[in-house]
Amino acid sequence: MKSFTQEFIQNAWRQKGAVFYLVLVPLSGLFAAITAFRRWAYQFGVLKSYVLPVPVIVVGNINLGGSGKTPVVIWLVEQLKQHGFKPAVITRGYGGIVSLPTSVNCHSQASVVGDEPVLIANHGQCPVWVGADRVQVAAELLKAHPECNVIISDDGLQHYRMKRDIEIAVVDAGVGNDARLLPAGQLREPIERLNTVDAVICNGQKSTHENIDSVYQMQLVGQQFYNLADSNMIAIAADFKQKSVKALAGIGKPERFFEHLRNMGLTFTGVSFDDHHAFTAQELAKIDCDVLIMTEKDAVKCKPFAQPHHWVLPVEAQIDTQLMTWILNKLAKR
């Protein structure tokens, strides 16, 4: 369920009326000024930033969620491991309640540490730690895992308190269509910020970023489902024909997930929730269908009350291989 503030702001976005121009747009200007000053303060040493003893790769975005950061982080972990590195991941753990540095594993509760960290831990098979202070989290992680020789900071693009060696921005193909900052739009930083990062990964077609250097294409792919109650059970889209199918999505952009399912030939009814929604058994029990399909991000929260008709579509990032070559060269020069 959306909060009153969320509903109010989203209605103002849609209507583009007096509230939008007299309240949200001026606040957006103030937000832009604060954001610019904060970045300047860290850049010129007015505010202190910290250098970690190992290279730091930041994977983030300039807009509110739904760009595909988590699959990129998982891809990056796998690629680094293949090339002999021992990576670790730090993240804030949105949707969780943890503030102090905390280790995450595949058995961690998403309601405590956040859904994305559990998903990364499930796939990455590397140290994953969460906490409010990323510098402190990184320090505690390295103390517990001194063998780690590169840290990936998930969603840390605006966390300037921690120095980084590589900045990667993950963007949606249409992010430039609404160039307003919060709260009049969905941007955390101006679109021009993309000109200052080391690399841009575009999730979808390269429609609005042709003028930005170092843009790499990404596609999220996945064609096989697994059963949430019994992961040994596998299915394809054809197995769900002649059945009542509903698709559940509590992610930043549910429509991207729904479009993926349509492209697989599925006929279904979509059920959307807010990003990081804390699902309950009662909520899912009210969704009447023969087959309920969900994302892996939602599945880590629904696993404790999984039913035989719950199915999951895992996806993985396919990214231009030249990006990894560039990252390896950058790390070699550190």
Short mmCIF file of C-alpha atoms in Angstrom, two decimals:
data_model
loop_
_atom_site.label_atom_id
_atom_site.label_comp_id
_atom_site.label_asym_id
_atom_site.label_seq_id
_atom_site.Cartn_x
_atom_site.Cartn_y
_atom_site.Cartn_z
CA MET A 1 0.00 0.00 0.00
CA LYS A 2 1.21 3.50 -0.81
CA SER A 3 1.57 6.07 1.95
CA PHE A 4 -0.43 9.30 1.87
CA THR A 5 2.72 11.22 0.86
CA GLN A 6 3.42 8.85 -2.03
CA GLU A 7 -0.16 9.10 -3.27
CA PHE A 8 -0.10 12.89 -2.97
CA ILE A 9 3.15 13.29 -4.92
CA GLN A 10 2.22 10.79 -7.63
CA ASN A 11 -1.17 12.46 -8.14
CA ALA A 12 0.62 15.81 -8.48
CA TRP A 13 2.98 14.29 -11.09
CA ARG A 14 0.04 13.04 -13.13
CA GLN A 15 -2.10 16.18 -12.92
CA LYS A 16 0.71 18.74 -13.41
CA GLY A 17 -1.51 21.31 -11.71
CA ALA A 18 -1.02 24.07 -9.13
CA VAL A 19 0.45 21.79 -6.47
CA PHE A 20 3.04 20.53 -8.94
CA TYR A 21 4.23 23.97 -10.09
CA LEU A 22 3.79 25.92 -6.83
CA VAL A 23 5.04 23.30 -4.37
CA LEU A 24 6.94 20.41 -5.95
CA VAL A 25 8.91 22.34 -8.57
CA PRO A 26 10.30 24.90 -6.07
CA LEU A 27 11.16 22.06 -3.68
CA SER A 28 12.89 20.31 -6.57
CA GLY A 29 15.03 23.42 -7.07
CA LEU A 30 15.95 23.44 -3.38
CA PHE A 31 16.80 19.73 -3.57
CA ALA A 32 19.03 20.41 -6.58
CA ALA A 33 20.91 23.14 -4.70
CA ILE A 34 21.44 20.93 -1.63
CA THR A 35 22.57 18.01 -3.80
CA ALA A 36 25.04 20.17 -5.74
CA PHE A 37 26.48 21.72 -2.57
CA ARG A 38 26.88 18.33 -0.89
CA ARG A 39 28.74 16.88 -3.87
CA TRP A 40 30.94 19.99 -4.08
CA ALA A 41 31.69 19.77 -0.33
CA TYR A 42 32.98 16.20 -0.64
CA GLN A 43 34.85 16.95 -3.86
CA PHE A 44 36.82 19.82 -2.30
CA GLY A 45 37.31 18.32 1.16
CA VAL A 46 34.84 20.46 3.12
CA LEU A 47 33.21 17.19 4.13
CA LYS A 48 35.53 14.27 4.83
CA SER A 49 35.50 11.15 2.67
CA TYR A 50 37.25 7.89 3.48
CA VAL A 51 39.55 5.69 1.39
CA LEU A 52 39.24 1.94 1.91
CA PRO A 53 42.29 -0.34 1.69
CA VAL A 54 40.80 -2.22 -1.28
CA PRO A 55 39.28 -0.96 -4.56
CA VAL A 56 35.63 0.09 -4.41
CA ILE A 57 33.20 -0.29 -7.31
CA VAL A 58 29.98 1.64 -6.87
CA VAL A 59 26.91 0.41 -8.73
CA GLY A 60 24.09 2.92 -8.46
CA ASN A 61 21.61 5.07 -10.33
CA ILE A 62 20.44 8.66 -10.51
CA ASN A 63 16.73 7.86 -10.41
CA LEU A 64 14.41 6.10 -7.99
CA GLY A 65 14.50 2.27 -8.10
CA GLY A 66 13.77 -0.13 -10.90
CA SER A 67 16.84 0.30 -13.12
CA GLY A 68 18.24 -3.21 -12.64
CA LYS A 69 21.12 -2.64 -10.20
CA THR A 70 20.81 -5.96 -8.36
CA PRO A 71 21.33 -8.17 -11.46
CA VAL A 72 24.34 -5.98 -12.34
CA VAL A 73 25.85 -6.48 -8.87
CA ILE A 74 25.36 -10.25 -9.14
CA TRP A 75 26.88 -10.24 -12.64
CA LEU A 76 29.85 -8.21 -11.42
CA VAL A 77 30.46 -10.56 -8.47
CA GLU A 78 30.46 -13.58 -10.79
CA GLN A 79 32.74 -11.91 -13.33
CA LEU A 80 35.25 -10.80 -10.70
CA LYS A 81 35.37 -14.29 -9.18
CA GLN A 82 36.01 -15.79 -12.62
CA HIS A 83 39.01 -13.48 -12.97
CA GLY A 84 40.55 -14.46 -9.64
CA PHE A 85 39.22 -11.70 -7.38
CA LYS A 86 37.58 -12.23 -4.00
CA PRO A 87 34.74 -9.68 -4.04
CA ALA A 88 32.37 -8.62 -1.28
CA VAL A 89 29.18 -6.54 -1.38
CA ILE A 90 28.02 -3.77 0.95
CA THR A 91 24.58 -2.22 0.80
CA ARG A 92 22.11 -0.22 2.86
CA GLY A 93 19.54 -3.00 3.01
CA TYR A 94 16.41 -1.08 2.00
CA GLY A 95 13.23 -2.69 3.26
CA GLY A 96 15.06 -4.09 6.31
CA ILE A 97 15.45 -2.77 9.84
CA VAL A 98 19.20 -3.22 10.35
CA SER A 99 21.33 -0.15 11.04
CA LEU A 100 24.54 -1.63 12.49
CA PRO A 101 26.92 -3.62 10.24
CA THR A 102 25.40 -7.06 9.75
CA SER A 103 26.44 -10.08 7.71
CA VAL A 104 23.87 -11.51 5.28
CA ASN A 105 23.53 -15.08 4.05
CA CYS A 106 20.95 -17.11 2.17
CA HIS A 107 19.16 -17.88 5.45
CA SER A 108 18.84 -14.25 6.55
CA GLN A 109 15.37 -12.78 6.90
CA ALA A 110 14.56 -10.23 4.21
CA SER A 111 12.36 -8.36 6.69
CA VAL A 112 15.47 -7.76 8.82
CA VAL A 113 18.29 -7.17 6.32
CA GLY A 114 16.34 -6.26 3.15
CA ASP A 115 15.26 -8.28 0.12
CA GLU A 116 18.04 -7.36 -2.31
CA PRO A 117 20.93 -8.30 0.04
CA VAL A 118 19.42 -11.77 0.55
CA LEU A 119 19.02 -12.17 -3.22
CA ILE A 120 22.65 -11.15 -3.79
CA ALA A 121 23.80 -13.56 -1.07
CA ASN A 122 21.79 -16.38 -2.69
CA HIS A 123 23.52 -15.87 -6.04
CA GLY A 124 26.89 -14.32 -5.29
CA GLN A 125 28.33 -16.80 -2.78
CA CYS A 126 30.49 -14.02 -1.38
CA PRO A 127 30.43 -11.89 1.79
CA VAL A 128 27.42 -9.52 1.82
CA TRP A 129 27.03 -6.99 4.61
CA VAL A 130 24.39 -4.34 5.28
CA GLY A 131 24.15 -1.27 7.49
CA ALA A 132 23.36 2.43 7.57
CA ASP A 133 26.98 3.65 7.50
CA ARG A 134 28.69 2.16 4.43
CA VAL A 135 32.17 3.13 5.59
CA GLN A 136 31.63 1.35 8.89
CA VAL A 137 30.03 -1.63 7.13
CA ALA A 138 33.02 -1.95 4.79
CA ALA A 139 35.48 -1.73 7.68
CA GLU A 140 33.68 -4.45 9.65
CA LEU A 141 33.38 -6.64 6.57
CA LEU A 142 37.12 -6.42 5.83
CA LYS A 143 37.89 -7.16 9.47
CA ALA A 144 35.81 -10.35 9.24
CA HIS A 145 36.98 -11.21 5.70
CA PRO A 146 40.53 -9.91 5.18
CA GLU A 147 40.83 -12.09 2.08
CA CYS A 148 38.41 -9.85 0.14
CA ASN A 149 40.28 -7.65 -2.32
CA VAL A 150 37.50 -5.64 -3.96
CA ILE A 151 34.24 -4.21 -2.61
CA ILE A 152 31.09 -3.59 -4.61
CA SER A 153 28.85 -0.92 -3.11
CA ASP A 154 25.25 -1.55 -4.13
CA ASP A 155 23.26 1.66 -4.67
CA GLY A 156 26.01 3.91 -3.32
CA LEU A 157 26.35 6.46 -6.11
CA GLN A 158 25.24 9.34 -3.87
CA HIS A 159 27.20 8.10 -0.82
CA TYR A 160 30.16 10.44 -1.32
CA ARG A 161 31.51 9.83 2.19
CA MET A 162 33.15 6.71 0.80
CA LYS A 163 35.79 7.15 -1.90
CA ARG A 164 35.33 4.98 -4.96
CA ASP A 165 37.63 3.77 -7.71
CA ILE A 166 34.93 3.01 -10.28
CA GLU A 167 31.46 4.50 -10.63
CA ILE A 168 28.87 2.58 -12.65
CA ALA A 169 25.42 4.07 -13.19
CA VAL A 170 22.62 1.71 -14.21
CA VAL A 171 19.87 3.55 -16.05
CA ASP A 172 16.60 2.79 -17.70
CA ALA A 173 16.44 3.50 -21.43
CA GLY A 174 13.87 6.24 -20.84
CA VAL A 175 15.37 7.93 -17.79
CA GLY A 176 15.92 11.15 -19.71
CA ASN A 177 12.20 11.51 -20.45
CA ASP A 178 11.61 13.13 -17.04
CA ALA A 179 14.59 15.32 -16.20
CA ARG A 180 13.15 16.79 -12.97
CA LEU A 181 14.69 16.12 -9.58
CA LEU A 182 12.81 14.96 -6.50
CA PRO A 183 10.11 15.65 -5.52
CA ALA A 184 8.88 17.03 -8.87
CA GLY A 185 10.40 14.05 -10.70
CA GLN A 186 12.17 10.79 -10.02
CA LEU A 187 15.81 11.90 -10.32
CA ARG A 188 18.16 11.86 -7.33
CA GLU A 189 20.76 13.87 -9.25
CA PRO A 190 20.65 15.86 -12.51
CA ILE A 191 20.84 13.86 -15.74
CA GLU A 192 24.22 15.54 -16.38
CA ARG A 193 25.64 13.41 -13.54
CA LEU A 194 25.86 10.57 -16.06
CA ASN A 195 28.64 12.50 -17.81
CA THR A 196 30.84 12.19 -14.71
CA VAL A 197 30.57 8.45 -13.96
CA ASP A 198 33.06 5.95 -15.36
CA ALA A 199 30.47 3.81 -17.15
CA VAL A 200 26.74 3.76 -17.85
CA ILE A 201 24.84 0.49 -18.17
CA CYS A 202 21.63 0.99 -20.10
CA ASN A 203 18.85 -1.46 -19.28
CA GLY A 204 17.02 -1.63 -22.60
CA GLN A 205 17.54 0.22 -25.85
CA LYS A 206 20.15 2.99 -26.01
CA SER A 207 17.55 5.63 -26.85
CA THR A 208 18.48 8.64 -24.73
CA HIS A 209 22.17 8.19 -24.00
CA GLU A 210 23.92 8.18 -27.36
CA ASN A 211 25.76 11.38 -26.42
CA ILE A 212 27.29 9.85 -23.27
CA ASP A 213 30.64 8.07 -23.49
CA SER A 214 31.13 4.53 -22.15
CA VAL A 215 27.56 3.28 -22.46
CA TYR A 216 27.16 -0.48 -22.25
CA GLN A 217 24.04 -2.39 -23.20
CA MET A 218 22.27 -4.74 -20.80
CA GLN A 219 19.39 -7.15 -21.23
CA LEU A 220 17.71 -9.14 -18.46
CA VAL A 221 17.07 -12.69 -19.64
CA GLY A 222 15.20 -15.62 -18.12
CA GLN A 223 13.04 -18.34 -19.65
CA GLN A 224 12.68 -21.01 -16.95
CA PHE A 225 10.64 -20.97 -13.74
CA TYR A 226 11.25 -22.80 -10.48
CA ASN A 227 8.73 -23.65 -7.80
CA LEU A 228 9.06 -21.61 -4.62
CA ALA A 229 7.94 -24.48 -2.38
CA ASP A 230 10.19 -27.02 -4.14
CA SER A 231 13.07 -25.51 -6.10
CA ASN A 232 13.74 -28.86 -7.79
CA MET A 233 10.53 -28.41 -9.79
CA ILE A 234 11.17 -26.56 -13.07
CA ALA A 235 8.67 -25.26 -15.64
CA ILE A 236 8.51 -23.25 -18.85
CA ALA A 237 5.80 -20.87 -20.04
CA ALA A 238 4.04 -23.57 -22.08
CA ASP A 239 3.41 -25.55 -18.89
CA PHE A 240 1.10 -22.80 -17.63
CA LYS A 241 -1.24 -22.71 -20.63
CA GLN A 242 -4.90 -23.45 -19.95
CA LYS A 243 -4.35 -22.31 -16.36
CA SER A 244 -5.40 -19.21 -14.45
CA VAL A 245 -2.15 -17.22 -14.07
CA LYS A 246 -1.42 -14.11 -12.04
CA ALA A 247 1.92 -12.30 -11.80
CA LEU A 248 2.99 -10.55 -8.62
CA ALA A 249 5.58 -7.76 -8.58
CA GLY A 250 6.72 -5.63 -5.65
CA ILE A 251 9.58 -3.98 -7.52
CA GLY A 252 10.45 -0.52 -8.79
CA LYS A 253 9.00 -1.10 -12.26
CA PRO A 254 6.47 -3.96 -12.28
CA GLU A 255 5.59 -3.33 -15.91
CA ARG A 256 9.07 -4.43 -17.02
CA PHE A 257 8.50 -7.81 -15.35
CA PHE A 258 5.02 -8.09 -16.84
CA GLU A 259 6.33 -7.26 -20.32
CA HIS A 260 8.96 -9.96 -19.97
CA LEU A 261 6.23 -12.50 -19.19
CA ARG A 262 4.12 -11.35 -22.14
CA ASN A 263 7.11 -11.78 -24.44
CA MET A 264 7.31 -15.36 -23.20
CA GLY A 265 3.77 -15.90 -24.47
CA LEU A 266 2.03 -15.92 -21.10
CA THR A 267 -1.51 -14.68 -20.58
CA PHE A 268 -1.96 -13.43 -17.03
CA THR A 269 -3.28 -10.72 -14.72
CA GLY A 270 -0.66 -8.49 -13.12
CA VAL A 271 -0.78 -7.59 -9.41
CA SER A 272 1.50 -4.68 -8.44
CA PHE A 273 2.81 -3.66 -5.03
CA ASP A 274 5.24 -0.95 -3.88
CA ASP A 275 8.96 -1.60 -4.19
CA HIS A 276 10.30 -3.60 -1.19
CA HIS A 277 6.74 -4.42 -0.10
CA ALA A 278 6.65 -6.72 2.96
CA PHE A 279 4.35 -9.51 1.78
CA THR A 280 2.23 -11.59 4.15
CA ALA A 281 0.76 -15.06 3.78
CA GLN A 282 -2.70 -13.54 4.04
CA GLU A 283 -2.07 -11.19 1.10
CA LEU A 284 -0.95 -13.99 -1.18
CA ALA A 285 -3.79 -16.26 -0.06
CA LYS A 286 -6.25 -13.65 -1.36
CA ILE A 287 -4.77 -13.83 -4.88
CA ASP A 288 -6.97 -16.48 -6.47
CA CYS A 289 -5.27 -18.37 -9.32
CA ASP A 290 -3.85 -21.71 -10.41
CA VAL A 291 -0.36 -20.27 -10.88
CA LEU A 292 1.17 -17.27 -9.10
CA ILE A 293 4.42 -16.05 -10.69
CA MET A 294 6.78 -13.65 -8.93
CA THR A 295 10.24 -12.14 -9.22
CA GLU A 296 13.19 -13.52 -7.27
CA LYS A 297 13.33 -10.30 -5.28
CA ASP A 298 9.77 -10.92 -4.09
CA ALA A 299 10.39 -14.64 -3.65
CA VAL A 300 12.98 -14.16 -0.88
CA LYS A 301 10.23 -12.49 1.18
CA CYS A 302 7.53 -15.03 0.30
CA LYS A 303 9.65 -18.15 0.84
CA PRO A 304 8.54 -18.67 4.49
CA PHE A 305 4.92 -19.16 3.38
CA ALA A 306 5.47 -20.64 -0.09
CA GLN A 307 2.66 -22.68 -1.61
CA PRO A 308 2.83 -25.35 -4.37
CA HIS A 309 1.30 -22.96 -6.93
CA HIS A 310 3.94 -20.25 -6.33
CA TRP A 311 6.49 -19.99 -9.14
CA VAL A 312 9.55 -17.78 -9.59
CA LEU A 313 11.16 -16.39 -12.74
CA PRO A 314 14.89 -15.82 -12.15
CA VAL A 315 16.59 -13.41 -14.53
CA GLU A 316 20.24 -12.64 -15.15
CA ALA A 317 22.02 -9.71 -16.69
CA GLN A 318 23.65 -10.03 -20.08
CA ILE A 319 26.08 -7.14 -20.44
CA ASP A 320 28.50 -6.09 -23.15
CA THR A 321 31.70 -8.06 -22.42
CA GLN A 322 33.83 -5.00 -23.14
CA LEU A 323 32.71 -3.55 -19.81
CA MET A 324 34.49 -6.27 -17.83
CA THR A 325 37.64 -5.81 -19.88
CA TRP A 326 37.57 -2.11 -19.03
CA ILE A 327 36.95 -2.81 -15.31
CA LEU A 328 39.87 -5.25 -15.13
CA ASN A 329 42.19 -2.69 -16.75
CA LYS A 330 41.03 -0.04 -14.29
CA LEU A 331 41.59 -2.31 -11.28
CA ALA A 332 45.05 -3.27 -12.56
CA LYS A 333 46.10 0.40 -12.44
CA ARG A 334 44.89 0.98 -8.89
#
